[in-house]
Coordinates of C-alpha atoms in Angstrom, one line a residue:
Chain A
X138 CA 0.5 -0.1 -0.1
X139 CA 1.2 3.5 -1.1
X140 CA 0.5 6.9 0.3
X141 CA 1.3 10.1 -0.9
X142 CA 4.3 11.4 0.8
X143 CA 6.3 8.6 1.5
X144 CA 8.5 5.7 -1.1
X145 CA 6.2 2.7 -1.5
X146 CA 8.2 0.3 -0.3
X147 CA 9.3 1.9 3.2
X148 CA 8.4 0.1 6.2
X149 CA 8.9 1.5 9.6
X150 CA 9.7 -0.5 12.5
X151 CA 8.6 0.5 15.6
X152 CA 11.6 0.3 17.7
X153 CA 12.9 3.1 15.1
X154 CA 10.9 5.4 17.0
X155 CA 10.7 3.5 20.1
X156 CA 8.8 6.8 22.0
X157 CA 6.2 6.4 20.1
X158 CA 3.1 4.8 21.8
X159 CA 1.2 2.8 19.2
X160 CA -1.8 4.9 18.6
X161 CA 1.2 7.1 18.2
X162 CA 2.8 4.6 15.5
X163 CA -0.1 4.4 13.6
X164 CA -0.7 8.5 13.3
X165 CA 2.2 9.3 12.2
X166 CA 3.3 7.0 9.3
X167 CA -1.2 8.2 8.1
X168 CA 0.7 11.9 8.9
X169 CA 4.1 10.9 6.7
X170 CA 2.3 8.5 4.0
X171 CA 3.9 5.6 5.6
X172 CA 2.0 2.3 4.8
X173 CA 3.6 -0.4 6.0
X174 CA 5.1 -0.9 10.1
X175 CA 6.8 -3.7 11.3
X176 CA 6.0 -4.5 15.2
X177 CA 7.8 -6.2 18.7
X178 CA 5.7 -7.9 20.1
X179 CA 6.3 -6.3 23.6
X180 CA 4.9 -3.2 23.4
X181 CA 1.9 -5.1 21.2
X182 CA 1.3 -7.1 24.5
X183 CA 1.6 -4.3 26.6
X184 CA -0.9 -2.2 24.3
X185 CA -3.2 -5.8 24.0
X186 CA -2.6 -8.0 20.6
X187 CA -6.4 -7.6 19.5
X188 CA -6.6 -3.1 20.4
X189 CA -3.3 -3.2 18.1
X190 CA -5.5 -5.6 15.4
X191 CA -7.6 -3.0 15.2
X192 CA -5.7 0.4 15.3
X193 CA -3.5 -1.4 12.8
X194 CA -6.4 -3.0 10.5
X195 CA -8.8 0.7 11.2
X196 CA -5.6 2.6 9.6
X197 CA -4.9 0.5 6.5
X198 CA -1.3 -0.1 7.7
X199 CA 0.1 -3.1 6.7
X200 CA 2.5 -5.4 8.4
X201 CA 5.7 -6.5 7.6
X202 CA 6.7 -8.1 10.5
X203 CA 6.4 -9.5 13.9
X204 CA 9.7 -8.8 15.9
X205 CA 10.3 -11.7 17.5
X206 CA 10.2 -15.6 18.3
X207 CA 12.8 -17.5 18.8
X208 CA 15.5 -17.5 21.4
X209 CA 15.1 -21.5 21.5
X210 CA 18.8 -22.7 22.1
X211 CA 18.0 -23.7 26.2
X212 CA 20.0 -26.5 26.2
X213 CA 17.5 -29.1 28.1
X214 CA 14.4 -30.0 27.1
X215 CA 12.5 -28.0 29.5
X216 CA 13.9 -25.1 28.2
X217 CA 13.0 -25.5 24.8
X218 CA 9.6 -26.8 26.0
X219 CA 9.3 -23.0 27.5
X220 CA 10.4 -21.5 24.3
X221 CA 8.2 -23.4 21.8
X222 CA 5.2 -22.9 23.9
X223 CA 6.0 -18.7 24.1
X224 CA 6.8 -19.2 20.1
X225 CA 3.5 -20.8 19.2
X226 CA 1.8 -17.7 21.2
X227 CA 4.2 -15.6 18.9
X228 CA 2.7 -17.0 15.7
X229 CA -1.1 -16.4 17.1
X230 CA 0.0 -13.1 17.7
X231 CA 1.1 -13.0 13.9
X232 CA -1.8 -14.2 12.9
X233 CA -4.1 -11.7 14.8
X234 CA -2.0 -9.1 13.4
X235 CA -1.6 -10.5 9.1
X236 CA 2.2 -10.1 9.7
X237 CA 3.5 -10.8 6.5
X238 CA 6.2 -12.7 8.8
X239 CA 7.3 -13.8 12.2
X240 CA 10.9 -13.1 12.5
X241 CA 13.1 -15.8 14.9
X242 CA 16.3 -14.4 16.8
X243 CA 17.7 -18.5 17.3
X244 CA 19.1 -16.6 20.8
X245 CA 22.3 -17.5 21.9
X246 CA 24.4 -20.6 23.8
X247 CA 23.5 -21.9 26.8
X248 CA 24.5 -20.8 30.3
X249 CA 28.2 -22.1 30.2
X250 CA 28.1 -23.5 27.1
X251 CA 31.1 -23.8 24.5
X252 CA 29.5 -26.3 21.2
X253 CA 28.1 -23.7 18.9
X254 CA 27.8 -26.4 16.3
X255 CA 25.7 -28.1 19.0
X256 CA 23.8 -25.0 20.1
X257 CA 23.4 -24.6 16.2
X258 CA 21.7 -27.7 15.8
X259 CA 19.6 -27.5 19.0
X260 CA 17.3 -25.1 17.0
X261 CA 15.7 -27.2 13.9
X262 CA 14.8 -29.5 17.1
X263 CA 11.9 -26.5 17.5
X264 CA 11.2 -25.1 14.4
X265 CA 10.4 -29.1 13.2
X266 CA 7.7 -28.5 16.1
X267 CA 6.7 -25.0 15.4
X268 CA 6.5 -24.7 11.9
X269 CA 3.4 -27.0 11.4
X270 CA 2.0 -24.6 14.2
X271 CA 3.0 -21.4 12.1
X272 CA 1.5 -23.4 8.4
X273 CA -2.0 -23.9 10.8
X274 CA -1.6 -20.3 11.6
X275 CA -0.5 -18.8 8.2
X276 CA 2.5 -17.1 9.1
X277 CA 5.1 -17.6 7.7
X278 CA 8.6 -17.6 9.8
X279 CA 11.4 -15.7 8.5
X280 CA 15.3 -16.6 10.5
X281 CA 17.0 -14.0 10.9
X282 CA 21.2 -14.5 11.0
X283 CA 22.9 -11.7 13.6
X284 CA 26.2 -10.0 13.4
X285 CA 28.5 -12.8 14.6
X286 CA 29.2 -10.4 17.8
X287 CA 26.2 -11.5 19.3
X288 CA 26.8 -15.0 18.5
X289 CA 27.6 -16.1 22.0
X290 CA 24.2 -14.2 23.6
X291 CA 21.7 -13.4 21.4
X292 CA 22.2 -15.3 17.9
X293 CA 24.2 -18.8 17.3
X294 CA 23.1 -18.0 13.6
X295 CA 25.6 -16.0 12.2
X296 CA 25.2 -15.6 8.1
X297 CA 22.6 -15.6 5.9
X298 CA 23.7 -18.9 4.5
X299 CA 23.4 -20.7 7.7
X300 CA 19.9 -19.3 8.1
X301 CA 19.2 -20.9 4.1
X302 CA 20.2 -23.9 5.0
X303 CA 18.2 -24.2 8.4
X304 CA 15.2 -22.6 6.5
X305 CA 15.3 -24.9 3.4
X306 CA 14.9 -27.8 5.6
X307 CA 10.9 -26.7 5.6
X308 CA 8.8 -25.6 2.4
X309 CA 9.8 -22.2 1.4
X310 CA 5.8 -20.7 1.6
X311 CA 6.8 -21.4 5.1
X312 CA 9.8 -20.5 6.4
X313 CA 12.3 -18.4 4.7
X314 CA 15.0 -16.2 6.1
X315 CA 15.7 -12.1 7.2
X316 CA 18.4 -10.1 5.6
X317 CA 18.6 -7.4 8.3
X318 CA 21.7 -4.8 5.6
X319 CA 23.2 -4.6 9.3
X320 CA 24.0 -7.7 10.5
X321 CA 25.1 -9.1 7.4
X322 CA 26.5 -6.4 5.4
X323 CA 30.3 -7.8 5.9
X324 CA 29.9 -11.0 4.5
X325 CA 31.4 -11.4 1.3
X326 CA 29.3 -14.5 0.5
X327 CA 26.3 -11.5 1.3
X328 CA 25.2 -11.1 -2.8
X329 CA 25.8 -15.2 -3.4
X330 CA 23.5 -15.9 -0.5
X331 CA 21.0 -13.4 -1.2
X332 CA 20.8 -14.8 -5.0
X333 CA 20.3 -18.1 -3.1
X334 CA 17.3 -17.4 -0.9
X335 CA 15.7 -15.4 -3.8
X336 CA 15.8 -17.7 -5.9
X337 CA 14.1 -20.2 -3.6
X338 CA 11.9 -16.9 -3.0
X339 CA 13.0 -17.6 0.1
X340 CA 13.4 -14.1 1.4
X341 CA 10.9 -12.9 4.0
X342 CA 11.9 -9.7 5.1
X343 CA 14.4 -7.6 4.2
X344 CA 15.6 -4.3 7.1
X345 CA 17.8 -1.7 6.6
X346 CA 20.4 0.4 9.4
X347 CA 23.5 1.9 9.0
X348 CA 27.1 0.2 10.5
X349 CA 28.7 3.4 12.4
X350 CA 31.8 2.9 15.0
X351 CA 32.5 3.2 17.9
X352 CA 30.1 1.0 18.9
X353 CA 28.8 1.1 22.5
X354 CA 28.5 -0.7 25.2
X355 CA 26.9 -3.9 24.8
X356 CA 27.0 -3.6 20.9
X357 CA 22.5 -3.6 20.9
X358 CA 22.1 0.4 20.4
X359 CA 25.0 1.4 18.4
X360 CA 22.6 1.1 14.8
X361 CA 23.1 4.1 12.8
X362 CA 20.9 6.2 10.7
X363 CA 20.7 5.5 7.1
X364 CA 23.5 7.2 5.6
X365 CA 25.4 7.4 8.6
X366 CA 27.8 5.0 8.3
X367 CA 29.2 2.3 5.8
X368 CA 27.1 -0.2 4.3
X369 CA 26.0 0.5 0.8
X370 CA 22.4 -0.2 1.5
X371 CA 21.2 1.0 -2.1
X372 CA 23.6 -1.6 -3.4
X373 CA 22.0 -4.3 -0.7
X374 CA 18.5 -3.5 -1.5
X375 CA 19.0 -3.7 -5.6
X376 CA 21.1 -7.4 -4.9
X377 CA 17.5 -8.7 -3.3
X378 CA 15.0 -6.6 -5.5
X379 CA 17.9 -8.5 -8.2
X380 CA 17.4 -11.9 -6.6
X381 CA 13.5 -11.3 -7.2
X382 CA 12.3 -10.0 -3.5
X383 CA 9.4 -7.3 -3.9
X384 CA 8.4 -6.8 -0.5
X385 CA 8.9 -3.4 1.8
X386 CA 11.9 -2.8 2.7
X387 CA 11.7 -2.4 7.0
X388 CA 14.1 0.6 8.1
X389 CA 15.4 -0.5 12.0
X390 CA 17.4 1.5 14.2
X391 CA 18.0 1.4 17.8
X392 CA 19.5 4.2 19.0
X393 CA 19.1 6.1 21.6
X394 CA 19.7 9.8 20.2
X395 CA 16.7 9.1 17.8
X396 CA 14.6 7.7 20.7
X397 CA 15.5 11.2 22.3
X398 CA 13.7 13.2 19.7
X399 CA 10.0 14.3 18.7
X400 CA 9.2 11.5 16.3
X401 CA 7.9 13.0 13.8
X402 CA 11.0 14.3 13.0
X403 CA 12.9 11.5 13.2
X404 CA 10.3 9.7 10.1
X405 CA 10.8 12.5 8.0
X406 CA 14.6 12.1 8.6
X407 CA 14.0 8.2 7.9
X408 CA 12.5 9.2 4.5
X409 CA 14.9 11.4 3.2
X410 CA 17.5 9.3 4.2
X411 CA 15.9 5.8 2.8
X412 CA 15.0 8.2 -0.6
X413 CA 19.2 9.2 -0.5
X414 CA 20.4 6.2 0.5
X415 CA 17.8 3.3 -0.3
X416 CA 15.2 3.8 -3.0
Chain B
X197 CA 62.5 -23.7 23.6
X198 CA 61.1 -25.3 26.6
X199 CA 62.0 -24.3 30.3
X200 CA 60.7 -25.6 34.0
X201 CA 57.5 -24.3 34.9
X202 CA 55.2 -23.4 32.1
X203 CA 54.0 -25.5 28.7
X204 CA 56.0 -25.9 25.5
X205 CA 53.9 -24.1 23.5
X206 CA 52.7 -21.4 25.3
X207 CA 53.8 -17.8 23.7
X208 CA 53.2 -15.1 25.7
X209 CA 52.1 -11.7 24.3
X210 CA 53.0 -8.6 25.1
X211 CA 50.0 -6.8 25.4
X212 CA 48.4 -9.5 27.6
X213 CA 50.7 -7.8 30.4
X214 CA 51.2 -4.5 29.0
X215 CA 52.1 -3.2 32.7
X216 CA 55.3 -4.6 32.0
X217 CA 58.2 -2.8 30.0
X218 CA 60.4 -5.1 27.6
X219 CA 63.1 -5.9 30.7
X220 CA 60.4 -6.7 33.3
X221 CA 59.0 -9.0 30.2
X222 CA 62.3 -11.0 29.7
X223 CA 62.3 -11.7 33.5
X224 CA 59.0 -11.9 34.4
X225 CA 58.8 -14.9 31.9
X226 CA 62.2 -16.2 32.5
X227 CA 60.9 -16.1 36.3
X228 CA 57.9 -18.3 35.1
X229 CA 59.3 -20.8 32.4
X230 CA 57.6 -19.0 30.0
X231 CA 60.3 -19.9 26.7
X232 CA 58.3 -17.6 23.7
X233 CA 56.8 -13.9 23.7
X234 CA 55.0 -11.8 20.9
X235 CA 55.9 -8.5 20.9
X236 CA 54.2 -5.0 19.7
X237 CA 55.7 -2.9 17.6
X238 CA 55.2 -0.1 19.7
X239 CA 57.1 -0.9 22.8
X240 CA 59.6 -2.7 21.0
X241 CA 60.5 1.2 19.2
X242 CA 60.3 2.7 22.4
X243 CA 62.1 0.9 23.8
X244 CA 64.6 0.4 20.8
X245 CA 64.1 -1.9 17.9
X246 CA 68.4 -3.2 18.6
X247 CA 68.0 -2.9 22.2
X248 CA 65.0 -5.2 22.4
X249 CA 66.4 -7.5 20.3
X250 CA 69.1 -7.8 22.2
X251 CA 67.9 -8.1 25.2
X252 CA 65.2 -11.0 24.1
X253 CA 68.0 -13.0 22.4
X254 CA 70.6 -12.9 25.4
X255 CA 67.2 -14.3 27.9
X256 CA 67.3 -17.2 25.0
X257 CA 63.3 -16.2 24.6
X258 CA 61.6 -17.3 21.0
X259 CA 59.9 -14.0 19.2
X260 CA 56.7 -16.0 18.0
X261 CA 55.3 -12.9 15.7
X262 CA 55.3 -9.4 15.7
X263 CA 52.1 -7.2 15.5
X264 CA 51.8 -5.6 13.3
X265 CA 51.9 -4.1 9.7
X266 CA 48.8 -4.3 7.8
X267 CA 46.2 -0.8 7.3
X268 CA 47.5 -0.6 3.7
X269 CA 43.6 -0.1 2.6
X270 CA 43.6 3.7 1.8
X271 CA 41.9 4.6 -1.0
X272 CA 44.5 6.9 -2.4
X273 CA 48.2 5.8 -3.6
X274 CA 50.0 8.4 -1.6
X275 CA 48.1 7.0 1.6
X276 CA 49.3 3.4 0.4
X277 CA 52.8 4.1 -0.1
X278 CA 52.9 5.8 2.9
X279 CA 51.6 2.3 4.1
X280 CA 54.3 0.8 2.1
X281 CA 57.2 2.2 3.6
X282 CA 55.8 1.7 7.1
X283 CA 55.1 -1.9 5.9
X284 CA 58.8 -1.9 4.8
X285 CA 60.0 -0.8 8.4
X286 CA 57.9 -3.3 10.1
X287 CA 59.6 -6.0 8.5
X288 CA 63.1 -5.1 9.2
X289 CA 62.0 -5.1 13.1
X290 CA 60.6 -8.2 12.8
X291 CA 63.7 -9.2 10.7
X292 CA 65.7 -8.3 13.8
X293 CA 64.2 -9.3 16.5
X294 CA 64.0 -13.1 14.7
X295 CA 60.4 -13.1 15.0
X296 CA 58.3 -16.2 13.5
X297 CA 55.9 -13.9 11.4
X298 CA 54.9 -10.4 11.0
X299 CA 51.2 -10.4 12.1
X300 CA 49.3 -8.2 9.3
X301 CA 46.0 -6.7 9.5
X302 CA 45.0 -5.0 7.0
X303 CA 42.9 -1.7 7.6
X304 CA 39.6 -1.0 7.7
X305 CA 37.1 1.2 5.1
X306 CA 38.8 4.4 3.7
X307 CA 37.2 7.6 5.2
X308 CA 33.3 7.9 3.7
X309 CA 33.7 4.0 1.7
X310 CA 30.8 1.9 1.4
X311 CA 32.8 -0.7 -1.1
X312 CA 33.9 -3.5 1.1
X313 CA 34.5 -5.5 -1.5
X314 CA 36.9 -2.9 -3.6
X315 CA 38.9 -2.2 -0.2
X316 CA 39.1 -6.0 0.3
X317 CA 40.3 -6.1 -3.1
X318 CA 43.7 -3.6 -2.4
X319 CA 45.1 -5.0 0.3
X320 CA 46.9 -7.2 -2.8
X321 CA 48.2 -4.2 -4.8
X322 CA 50.3 -3.4 -2.0
X323 CA 51.1 -6.9 -0.5
X324 CA 52.5 -7.1 -4.2
X325 CA 55.7 -4.8 -3.4
X326 CA 55.8 -6.6 0.2
X327 CA 55.8 -9.5 -0.3
X328 CA 59.7 -9.7 -2.1
X329 CA 60.6 -7.7 0.7
X330 CA 59.7 -9.8 3.4
X331 CA 60.9 -12.3 1.2
X332 CA 64.5 -10.7 1.2
X333 CA 65.3 -10.4 4.8
X334 CA 63.9 -13.9 5.3
X335 CA 60.6 -12.7 7.1
X336 CA 57.6 -14.7 6.7
X337 CA 54.1 -12.8 6.7
X338 CA 50.9 -13.8 8.6
X339 CA 47.3 -12.2 7.5
X340 CA 45.3 -11.6 10.3
X341 CA 41.5 -12.0 9.7
X342 CA 40.0 -10.0 13.1
X343 CA 36.5 -10.7 13.7
X344 CA 33.3 -9.1 11.7
X345 CA 32.9 -6.2 14.0
X346 CA 35.9 -4.9 13.3
X347 CA 35.0 -4.5 9.2
X348 CA 34.6 -0.8 8.6
X349 CA 37.7 0.6 10.9
X350 CA 40.8 -2.0 11.6
X351 CA 40.9 -5.4 9.4
X352 CA 38.3 -5.6 5.8
X353 CA 39.2 -9.4 5.8
X354 CA 36.6 -11.1 8.2
X355 CA 37.4 -14.8 8.0
X356 CA 40.3 -17.2 7.6
X357 CA 38.8 -18.1 4.0
X358 CA 39.3 -14.9 3.1
X359 CA 43.0 -14.5 4.7
X360 CA 43.8 -17.3 3.0
X361 CA 42.6 -16.4 -0.2
X362 CA 45.1 -13.9 -0.6
X363 CA 47.6 -15.1 1.2
X364 CA 47.2 -17.8 -1.5
X365 CA 48.1 -15.3 -4.0
X366 CA 51.9 -15.5 -2.9
X367 CA 54.5 -19.0 -1.8
X368 CA 53.5 -20.2 1.3
X369 CA 56.8 -19.7 2.6
X370 CA 56.4 -16.3 2.5
X371 CA 52.9 -15.8 3.6
X372 CA 50.4 -17.3 5.8
X373 CA 47.5 -17.0 8.0
X374 CA 47.0 -16.4 11.1
X375 CA 44.1 -17.5 13.2
X376 CA 43.4 -16.3 16.7
X377 CA 40.1 -17.9 18.5
X378 CA 38.7 -14.6 19.6
X379 CA 38.4 -13.1 16.0
X380 CA 37.1 -16.3 13.5
X381 CA 35.3 -19.2 16.7
X382 CA 32.3 -17.9 15.6
X383 CA 32.7 -19.3 12.0
X384 CA 31.2 -22.6 11.0
X385 CA 33.6 -22.8 8.4
X386 CA 36.6 -22.5 10.9
X387 CA 36.8 -26.1 10.9
X388 CA 37.6 -26.3 7.3
X389 CA 39.5 -23.6 6.8
X390 CA 41.9 -24.3 9.3
X391 CA 42.3 -28.0 7.7
X392 CA 43.2 -26.3 4.7
X393 CA 45.3 -23.8 5.6
X394 CA 47.4 -26.4 7.7
X395 CA 47.4 -28.4 4.8
X396 CA 48.7 -25.7 2.5
X397 CA 51.4 -24.9 5.4
X398 CA 50.1 -21.3 5.8
X399 CA 49.5 -21.7 9.3
X400 CA 51.6 -19.0 10.5
X401 CA 50.5 -17.7 14.5
X402 CA 48.0 -19.3 16.5
X403 CA 46.5 -17.2 19.0
X404 CA 44.2 -17.6 21.5
X405 CA 41.9 -14.9 23.8
X406 CA 38.2 -15.9 25.2
X407 CA 34.6 -14.4 24.2
X408 CA 33.5 -12.5 27.2
X409 CA 30.3 -10.3 26.7
X410 CA 29.1 -7.5 26.8
X411 CA 31.7 -6.1 25.1
X412 CA 32.9 -3.1 26.0
X413 CA 32.4 0.9 24.4
X414 CA 34.6 0.6 21.4
X415 CA 35.2 -3.4 22.0
X416 CA 38.5 -3.6 20.9
X417 CA 39.5 -4.2 24.7
X418 CA 36.9 -6.3 25.7
X419 CA 39.0 -9.8 25.5
X420 CA 38.7 -12.5 28.1
X421 CA 41.3 -14.7 30.2
X422 CA 41.6 -18.3 28.6
X423 CA 38.5 -20.0 30.5
X424 CA 36.6 -16.9 31.6
X425 CA 34.3 -16.9 27.4
X426 CA 32.4 -19.3 25.4
X427 CA 35.3 -20.4 23.1
X428 CA 36.3 -23.7 23.1
X429 CA 40.1 -23.0 23.1
X430 CA 41.5 -27.0 23.5
X431 CA 38.9 -27.3 20.4
X432 CA 40.2 -24.8 18.5
X433 CA 44.0 -26.2 19.1
X434 CA 43.5 -29.2 18.4
X435 CA 41.9 -28.5 15.4
X436 CA 44.9 -26.4 13.9
X437 CA 47.0 -29.2 15.5
X438 CA 45.6 -31.9 13.7
X439 CA 45.4 -29.5 10.7
X440 CA 49.4 -30.1 10.8
X441 CA 50.0 -26.8 13.2
X442 CA 53.1 -27.5 15.6
X443 CA 54.0 -23.9 16.7
X444 CA 53.3 -21.6 19.3
X445 CA 50.4 -20.7 20.9
X446 CA 50.5 -17.6 21.5
X447 CA 47.8 -16.2 24.3
X448 CA 47.0 -12.2 23.3
X449 CA 44.2 -10.8 26.1
X450 CA 43.3 -6.6 25.8
X451 CA 41.6 -6.5 28.8
X452 CA 41.8 -3.0 31.6
X453 CA 41.6 -5.9 34.4
X454 CA 44.5 -7.9 33.3
X455 CA 46.5 -4.3 33.2
X456 CA 45.8 -3.6 36.5
X457 CA 47.7 -6.3 38.3
X458 CA 50.8 -7.5 39.1
X459 CA 52.2 -8.6 36.0
X460 CA 53.6 -11.9 37.4
X461 CA 50.3 -12.7 39.0
X462 CA 48.9 -12.7 35.2
X463 CA 51.3 -14.6 34.1
X464 CA 51.2 -17.0 36.4
X465 CA 47.5 -17.4 35.7
X466 CA 47.3 -17.2 32.2
X467 CA 49.4 -20.6 32.1
X468 CA 47.7 -22.2 34.7
X469 CA 44.2 -20.8 32.5
X470 CA 46.3 -22.5 29.6
X471 CA 46.8 -26.3 31.1
X472 CA 43.2 -26.3 32.1
X473 CA 41.2 -24.8 28.6
X474 CA 44.6 -24.8 25.8
X475 CA 46.6 -27.5 26.6

């Protein structure tokens, strides 16, 4: 859905304007002409899943993704059962919101664990049970690789190639990958893996944020506004397009500097930067 | 060279005990029975290259590596000429010290640059001139991949596979790779790439430090003492050995917490941890 004023394919991930409540997000997007949003489970649940779904649908907004399920690398069966249960709820929420995809971040190593290969193998144990559940709810799953600097504590899936290896165990209409430029820009195999993903119809979401240094303590909140860093964001988007991707391009920037500003001003800047560096 | 008290293959990189002057390092290693050290250009030049060489040789210490040359990704020819000149000096210093290898860290993107592939290509332009110079001085070069979190500002070579691709343009006796567990532990291709490197006789140095989170601001000084983090250091060393590596295992930990302590106490801890987690 396109509205006057903003690029057709731009999707605003709500964490980029974390200072906005859900009604502010919906109103702000309408005001700016943004037709698509990415949502996060925490704020959605605080506002109410049903209430969010009603609000979003009433405004004609499309939901490109719900972030996030995953974190199913617990070393023990009980821990993975808890994770599976939580992921089933996430699937239900994505279905209720009509999200294009539920984003899955695998989780990191277990406490004290030093076996990365084993942690990576545990992912599919949970997915084998989650995929049919998601299919039954009409929800597509997107496996997102995170930057290798998160391999220990957030996501043992570190490259698009690894995410694809996992996704390809399941039908493409049910499981694909999420390509976030921030996480994968450094990878010399990125272009080949995007082609591989696109050729198989498995790119379920494309996200953009820029890489800026120095990284802050904890490295989570160090993403840069589009154009402030060193990622060839347009080249990234063009490669995804050349591989057959036609969906939204979601702007997902975690940055306290953006959160401290007026949300509408941040969104205007995002739109300008998107035009200059992505479109 | 082995001395009583410390594991044969342990090499102490001097940045692990940065609080020590060169004479303190040499005396401390003798006291602890450590027979091999890794040196850094800055402290060596401050003390004097010739003076360091004399001190080290006089004590019977082996120098496993000199850190570091590289940083030759400048976008302009003049900048690369300056880098080449500096690297020639580094080669001379490595020769004078009798170091097993000169470690090369490629450098990051140029100011404002967004073309990672192009920056990677520029490396070989300088290497083509440096390699004969190093060969003439009997110095072996080791290309070190740094963790992808350093791709923008320190090292566009992010994996052992990439380092090998570059090294293989030159004879194995002249150019190899440096495998530092801290930088490459997350890579699912690590085992295959270590086999590839070892099979070609191209592992010129093996280094160890542990991965601990949260990462500090700037991420440079966040390495963990052996055993404090999540890297399977013994598995890493065993894989290098199985690939044919027989050289020193250099402990290189940048951590202000270690620098604030008594150097001899830190070295005793390093030796204990090496025994427990690496040997």
